[in-house]
Amino acid sequence: ETDLYVGSTLVDVYATSGSLQDAMEVFRAMPERNIVSWNALVGGCVEKGLDEKALELLQQMQVEGVQPDEIAYVNIINACASLADLEQGKRIHGSLMLMDTKVSNLFIGNALVDMYGKCGSLIEALETFEKMSETDLVSWNALMCGYANHGQDHEAIESFKKMQEGGVPPDAISFLCLMKVCGSMGNIERGEEIHAQVSKRGLLKKDYIVGGALVNMYAKCGLFTRAREVLDMLPRRDVVSWTALISGYADQ
């Protein structure tokens, strides 16, 4: 109750471990709260999926005169993405621009691209991406997954090409987006290229989610022999990979 640093650390410990009730009790007992304690509580809410509570805390924080920092904005933008709250996300984006905050900041930029992509506002996702002074794999994945999840398959493939041309190596998330696109398009040729890259990186042995996505891709393309071959090769077969194959048979 008397030491700001100790109180903030306790809030962070409880929030990080998922004990949000304890985090809130410590937070309320603190006579003084700084941006660290606010960020710990807001971040904990976002992690636990309490996104509306996180937005309430942002308003309360500002009422108490605490100015959000980069971490706070990233947490709040992530909450808007989870809620698919495009209007609130746009307001946050607008606030950042009015305050002359560097929206080109990598972490804030990535969060905005992801938020616009999840909300289906793909023109704004691309505009934000193009205005960023620096991009990385997270930026590209946010853009590609936004396209893939909203049926803009050709744009997702073009983004993947540009990413590779720019020397950014794909990861499991990149491949998951592309396999989803190839399955929905029935693009067997591109799908087999992805399969080769995934195998070369050893992802089928390390990441069973990638394996399940590959089974799903072949099944959607009607290549059930290939789908079953991949399934049999997986070191771990879960309900998702089995269901992908069963659904493929059912669809045909």
Short mmCIF file of N, CA and C in Angstrom, two decimals, residues 39-138:
data_model
loop_
_atom_site.label_atom_id
_atom_site.label_comp_id
_atom_site.label_asym_id
_atom_site.label_seq_id
_atom_site.Cartn_x
_atom_site.Cartn_y
_atom_site.Cartn_z
N ASN A 39 -0.66 -0.71 -17.09
CA ASN A 39 -0.34 -1.61 -18.21
C ASN A 39 -0.41 -3.08 -17.79
N ALA A 40 0.04 -3.37 -16.58
CA ALA A 40 0.00 -4.75 -16.09
C ALA A 40 -1.43 -5.25 -16.03
N LEU A 41 -2.33 -4.41 -15.51
CA LEU A 41 -3.73 -4.82 -15.36
C LEU A 41 -4.43 -4.91 -16.72
N VAL A 42 -4.22 -3.89 -17.57
CA VAL A 42 -4.84 -3.89 -18.90
C VAL A 42 -4.33 -5.09 -19.71
N GLY A 43 -3.01 -5.32 -19.68
CA GLY A 43 -2.43 -6.45 -20.41
C GLY A 43 -2.97 -7.78 -19.93
N GLY A 44 -3.16 -7.91 -18.61
CA GLY A 44 -3.72 -9.14 -18.07
C GLY A 44 -5.13 -9.37 -18.55
N CYS A 45 -5.93 -8.30 -18.62
CA CYS A 45 -7.30 -8.42 -19.12
C CYS A 45 -7.32 -8.88 -20.58
N VAL A 46 -6.45 -8.30 -21.39
CA VAL A 46 -6.39 -8.68 -22.81
C VAL A 46 -5.98 -10.14 -22.95
N GLU A 47 -4.99 -10.56 -22.15
CA GLU A 47 -4.53 -11.95 -22.21
C GLU A 47 -5.64 -12.93 -21.86
N LYS A 48 -6.51 -12.57 -20.93
CA LYS A 48 -7.60 -13.45 -20.49
C LYS A 48 -8.87 -13.27 -21.32
N GLY A 49 -8.79 -12.43 -22.36
CA GLY A 49 -9.96 -12.24 -23.21
C GLY A 49 -11.00 -11.28 -22.66
N LEU A 50 -10.64 -10.53 -21.61
CA LEU A 50 -11.58 -9.55 -21.04
C LEU A 50 -11.36 -8.21 -21.74
N ASP A 51 -11.65 -8.19 -23.02
CA ASP A 51 -11.30 -7.04 -23.85
C ASP A 51 -12.13 -5.81 -23.52
N GLU A 52 -13.42 -5.99 -23.24
CA GLU A 52 -14.26 -4.84 -22.89
C GLU A 52 -13.79 -4.21 -21.58
N LYS A 53 -13.37 -5.04 -20.63
CA LYS A 53 -12.82 -4.52 -19.37
C LYS A 53 -11.55 -3.73 -19.64
N ALA A 54 -10.72 -4.21 -20.57
CA ALA A 54 -9.50 -3.50 -20.91
C ALA A 54 -9.81 -2.10 -21.46
N LEU A 55 -10.85 -1.99 -22.29
CA LEU A 55 -11.24 -0.70 -22.84
C LEU A 55 -11.77 0.23 -21.74
N GLU A 56 -12.50 -0.34 -20.78
CA GLU A 56 -12.97 0.46 -19.65
C GLU A 56 -11.80 1.01 -18.84
N LEU A 57 -10.79 0.16 -18.65
CA LEU A 57 -9.62 0.58 -17.88
C LEU A 57 -8.86 1.70 -18.59
N LEU A 58 -8.82 1.66 -19.91
CA LEU A 58 -8.16 2.73 -20.66
C LEU A 58 -8.84 4.07 -20.37
N GLN A 59 -10.18 4.07 -20.40
CA GLN A 59 -10.92 5.31 -20.13
C GLN A 59 -10.67 5.80 -18.70
N GLN A 60 -10.67 4.85 -17.76
CA GLN A 60 -10.44 5.21 -16.36
C GLN A 60 -9.03 5.76 -16.16
N MET A 61 -8.07 5.16 -16.84
CA MET A 61 -6.69 5.59 -16.75
C MET A 61 -6.56 7.04 -17.22
N GLN A 62 -7.20 7.36 -18.34
CA GLN A 62 -7.12 8.71 -18.88
C GLN A 62 -7.85 9.71 -17.99
N VAL A 63 -8.97 9.29 -17.38
CA VAL A 63 -9.69 10.16 -16.45
C VAL A 63 -8.80 10.52 -15.26
N GLU A 64 -7.98 9.56 -14.84
CA GLU A 64 -7.08 9.80 -13.70
C GLU A 64 -5.81 10.53 -14.12
N GLY A 65 -5.71 10.91 -15.38
CA GLY A 65 -4.60 11.73 -15.83
C GLY A 65 -3.34 10.97 -16.18
N VAL A 66 -3.44 9.66 -16.38
CA VAL A 66 -2.27 8.86 -16.77
C VAL A 66 -2.26 8.74 -18.28
N GLN A 67 -1.19 9.20 -18.92
CA GLN A 67 -1.08 9.19 -20.37
C GLN A 67 -0.66 7.80 -20.86
N PRO A 68 -1.44 7.16 -21.74
CA PRO A 68 -1.03 5.84 -22.26
C PRO A 68 0.31 5.91 -22.98
N ASP A 69 1.09 4.84 -22.86
CA ASP A 69 2.35 4.74 -23.60
C ASP A 69 2.20 3.69 -24.70
N GLU A 70 3.33 3.33 -25.32
CA GLU A 70 3.31 2.38 -26.44
C GLU A 70 2.68 1.05 -26.03
N ILE A 71 3.03 0.54 -24.85
CA ILE A 71 2.52 -0.76 -24.39
C ILE A 71 1.00 -0.68 -24.20
N ALA A 72 0.54 0.42 -23.61
CA ALA A 72 -0.90 0.58 -23.39
C ALA A 72 -1.66 0.59 -24.71
N TYR A 73 -1.13 1.33 -25.68
CA TYR A 73 -1.82 1.41 -26.98
C TYR A 73 -1.84 0.06 -27.69
N VAL A 74 -0.74 -0.67 -27.63
CA VAL A 74 -0.70 -1.99 -28.26
C VAL A 74 -1.74 -2.91 -27.62
N ASN A 75 -1.82 -2.89 -26.28
CA ASN A 75 -2.81 -3.72 -25.58
C ASN A 75 -4.24 -3.36 -25.99
N ILE A 76 -4.52 -2.06 -26.06
CA ILE A 76 -5.88 -1.61 -26.38
C ILE A 76 -6.22 -1.93 -27.84
N ILE A 77 -5.27 -1.73 -28.74
CA ILE A 77 -5.51 -2.07 -30.15
C ILE A 77 -5.77 -3.57 -30.29
N ASN A 78 -5.04 -4.38 -29.53
CA ASN A 78 -5.27 -5.84 -29.55
C ASN A 78 -6.67 -6.18 -29.03
N ALA A 79 -7.12 -5.43 -28.02
CA ALA A 79 -8.47 -5.65 -27.50
C ALA A 79 -9.51 -5.32 -28.57
N CYS A 80 -9.31 -4.22 -29.30
CA CYS A 80 -10.23 -3.86 -30.39
C CYS A 80 -10.23 -4.93 -31.47
N ALA A 81 -9.05 -5.50 -31.75
CA ALA A 81 -8.96 -6.57 -32.76
C ALA A 81 -9.76 -7.79 -32.33
N SER A 82 -9.62 -8.18 -31.07
CA SER A 82 -10.34 -9.35 -30.57
C SER A 82 -11.84 -9.14 -30.59
N LEU A 83 -12.28 -7.92 -30.31
CA LEU A 83 -13.70 -7.59 -30.31
C LEU A 83 -14.23 -7.29 -31.71
N ALA A 84 -13.30 -7.19 -32.69
CA ALA A 84 -13.65 -6.73 -34.04
C ALA A 84 -14.36 -5.39 -33.97
N ASP A 85 -13.90 -4.54 -33.05
CA ASP A 85 -14.49 -3.22 -32.83
C ASP A 85 -13.75 -2.20 -33.70
N LEU A 86 -14.16 -2.11 -34.95
CA LEU A 86 -13.47 -1.25 -35.91
C LEU A 86 -13.58 0.23 -35.53
N GLU A 87 -14.75 0.66 -35.08
CA GLU A 87 -14.94 2.08 -34.76
C GLU A 87 -14.02 2.52 -33.62
N GLN A 88 -13.95 1.69 -32.58
CA GLN A 88 -13.06 2.03 -31.45
C GLN A 88 -11.60 1.99 -31.91
N GLY A 89 -11.27 1.01 -32.74
CA GLY A 89 -9.90 0.92 -33.26
C GLY A 89 -9.52 2.15 -34.07
N LYS A 90 -10.47 2.64 -34.87
CA LYS A 90 -10.22 3.84 -35.66
C LYS A 90 -10.03 5.06 -34.74
N ARG A 91 -10.80 5.11 -33.66
CA ARG A 91 -10.66 6.23 -32.72
C ARG A 91 -9.27 6.23 -32.09
N ILE A 92 -8.82 5.05 -31.70
CA ILE A 92 -7.47 4.94 -31.11
C ILE A 92 -6.43 5.38 -32.13
N HIS A 93 -6.58 4.91 -33.37
CA HIS A 93 -5.65 5.28 -34.45
C HIS A 93 -5.66 6.80 -34.63
N GLY A 94 -6.85 7.38 -34.65
CA GLY A 94 -6.97 8.82 -34.81
C GLY A 94 -6.31 9.59 -33.67
N SER A 95 -6.47 9.07 -32.44
CA SER A 95 -5.84 9.71 -31.28
C SER A 95 -4.33 9.70 -31.41
N LEU A 96 -3.79 8.60 -31.86
CA LEU A 96 -2.35 8.50 -32.05
C LEU A 96 -1.86 9.53 -33.06
N MET A 97 -2.61 9.70 -34.14
CA MET A 97 -2.20 10.65 -35.17
C MET A 97 -2.32 12.09 -34.67
N LEU A 98 -3.38 12.40 -33.92
CA LEU A 98 -3.57 13.75 -33.40
C LEU A 98 -2.48 14.13 -32.40
N MET A 99 -2.02 13.14 -31.64
CA MET A 99 -0.98 13.41 -30.65
C MET A 99 0.40 13.38 -31.27
N ASP A 100 0.44 13.20 -32.60
CA ASP A 100 1.71 13.15 -33.32
C ASP A 100 2.57 11.99 -32.83
N THR A 101 1.90 10.97 -32.27
CA THR A 101 2.64 9.76 -31.88
C THR A 101 3.07 9.04 -33.14
N LYS A 102 4.23 8.46 -33.11
CA LYS A 102 4.75 7.79 -34.30
C LYS A 102 3.97 6.49 -34.56
N VAL A 103 2.98 6.60 -35.45
CA VAL A 103 2.22 5.41 -35.82
C VAL A 103 3.13 4.46 -36.61
N SER A 104 4.23 5.00 -37.11
CA SER A 104 5.19 4.16 -37.83
C SER A 104 5.98 3.28 -36.87
N ASN A 105 5.83 3.50 -35.55
CA ASN A 105 6.45 2.63 -34.56
C ASN A 105 6.08 1.18 -34.88
N LEU A 106 7.07 0.30 -34.90
CA LEU A 106 6.86 -1.07 -35.37
C LEU A 106 5.76 -1.80 -34.62
N PHE A 107 5.79 -1.74 -33.28
CA PHE A 107 4.83 -2.51 -32.49
C PHE A 107 3.41 -1.97 -32.62
N ILE A 108 3.29 -0.64 -32.59
CA ILE A 108 1.97 -0.04 -32.77
C ILE A 108 1.47 -0.28 -34.19
N GLY A 109 2.36 -0.12 -35.17
CA GLY A 109 1.99 -0.36 -36.56
C GLY A 109 1.52 -1.78 -36.79
N ASN A 110 2.23 -2.76 -36.23
CA ASN A 110 1.84 -4.17 -36.37
C ASN A 110 0.48 -4.42 -35.76
N ALA A 111 0.24 -3.82 -34.57
CA ALA A 111 -1.05 -4.01 -33.90
C ALA A 111 -2.18 -3.42 -34.74
N LEU A 112 -1.94 -2.26 -35.36
CA LEU A 112 -2.97 -1.62 -36.19
C LEU A 112 -3.27 -2.44 -37.44
N VAL A 113 -2.22 -2.94 -38.10
CA VAL A 113 -2.43 -3.78 -39.30
C VAL A 113 -3.25 -5.01 -38.92
N ASP A 114 -2.89 -5.64 -37.80
CA ASP A 114 -3.60 -6.83 -37.33
C ASP A 114 -5.06 -6.50 -37.01
N MET A 115 -5.28 -5.36 -36.34
CA MET A 115 -6.64 -4.96 -35.96
C MET A 115 -7.50 -4.72 -37.20
N TYR A 116 -6.97 -3.95 -38.16
CA TYR A 116 -7.74 -3.69 -39.38
C TYR A 116 -8.01 -4.99 -40.15
N GLY A 117 -7.00 -5.87 -40.19
CA GLY A 117 -7.18 -7.15 -40.88
C GLY A 117 -8.27 -7.99 -40.24
N LYS A 118 -8.27 -8.08 -38.91
CA LYS A 118 -9.27 -8.89 -38.21
C LYS A 118 -10.66 -8.29 -38.33
N CYS A 119 -10.72 -6.97 -38.50
CA CYS A 119 -12.02 -6.31 -38.66
C CYS A 119 -12.49 -6.32 -40.11
N GLY A 120 -11.66 -6.85 -41.01
CA GLY A 120 -12.04 -6.92 -42.42
C GLY A 120 -11.85 -5.61 -43.17
N SER A 121 -11.19 -4.63 -42.54
CA SER A 121 -10.94 -3.34 -43.18
C SER A 121 -9.57 -3.40 -43.86
N LEU A 122 -9.51 -4.12 -44.97
CA LEU A 122 -8.22 -4.49 -45.55
C LEU A 122 -7.55 -3.35 -46.31
N ILE A 123 -8.32 -2.41 -46.81
CA ILE A 123 -7.71 -1.24 -47.45
C ILE A 123 -6.93 -0.44 -46.41
N GLU A 124 -7.53 -0.25 -45.23
CA GLU A 124 -6.84 0.48 -44.17
C GLU A 124 -5.67 -0.31 -43.60
N ALA A 125 -5.79 -1.64 -43.59
CA ALA A 125 -4.66 -2.48 -43.15
C ALA A 125 -3.47 -2.25 -44.07
N LEU A 126 -3.73 -2.26 -45.39
CA LEU A 126 -2.65 -2.06 -46.35
C LEU A 126 -2.09 -0.65 -46.27
N GLU A 127 -2.95 0.36 -46.12
CA GLU A 127 -2.48 1.74 -46.01
C GLU A 127 -1.58 1.93 -44.79
N THR A 128 -1.99 1.33 -43.67
CA THR A 128 -1.18 1.41 -42.46
C THR A 128 0.16 0.72 -42.66
N PHE A 129 0.11 -0.46 -43.27
CA PHE A 129 1.33 -1.23 -43.55
C PHE A 129 2.30 -0.40 -44.40
N GLU A 130 1.78 0.22 -45.45
CA GLU A 130 2.64 0.96 -46.38
C GLU A 130 3.21 2.24 -45.77
N LYS A 131 2.55 2.77 -44.74
CA LYS A 131 3.05 3.99 -44.09
C LYS A 131 4.10 3.68 -43.02
N MET A 132 4.26 2.43 -42.66
CA MET A 132 5.22 2.07 -41.63
C MET A 132 6.65 2.24 -42.15
N SER A 133 7.49 2.90 -41.36
CA SER A 133 8.87 3.12 -41.78
C SER A 133 9.69 1.84 -41.67
N GLU A 134 9.20 0.89 -40.89
CA GLU A 134 9.88 -0.40 -40.71
C GLU A 134 8.83 -1.50 -40.60
N THR A 135 9.05 -2.60 -41.28
CA THR A 135 8.16 -3.76 -41.17
C THR A 135 8.98 -5.00 -40.86
N ASP A 136 8.33 -6.02 -40.33
CA ASP A 136 9.01 -7.29 -40.05
C ASP A 136 8.05 -8.44 -40.38
N LEU A 137 8.42 -9.64 -39.99
CA LEU A 137 7.60 -10.82 -40.28
C LEU A 137 6.20 -10.70 -39.68
N VAL A 138 6.12 -10.12 -38.49
CA VAL A 138 4.80 -9.95 -37.83
C VAL A 138 3.90 -9.06 -38.68
#
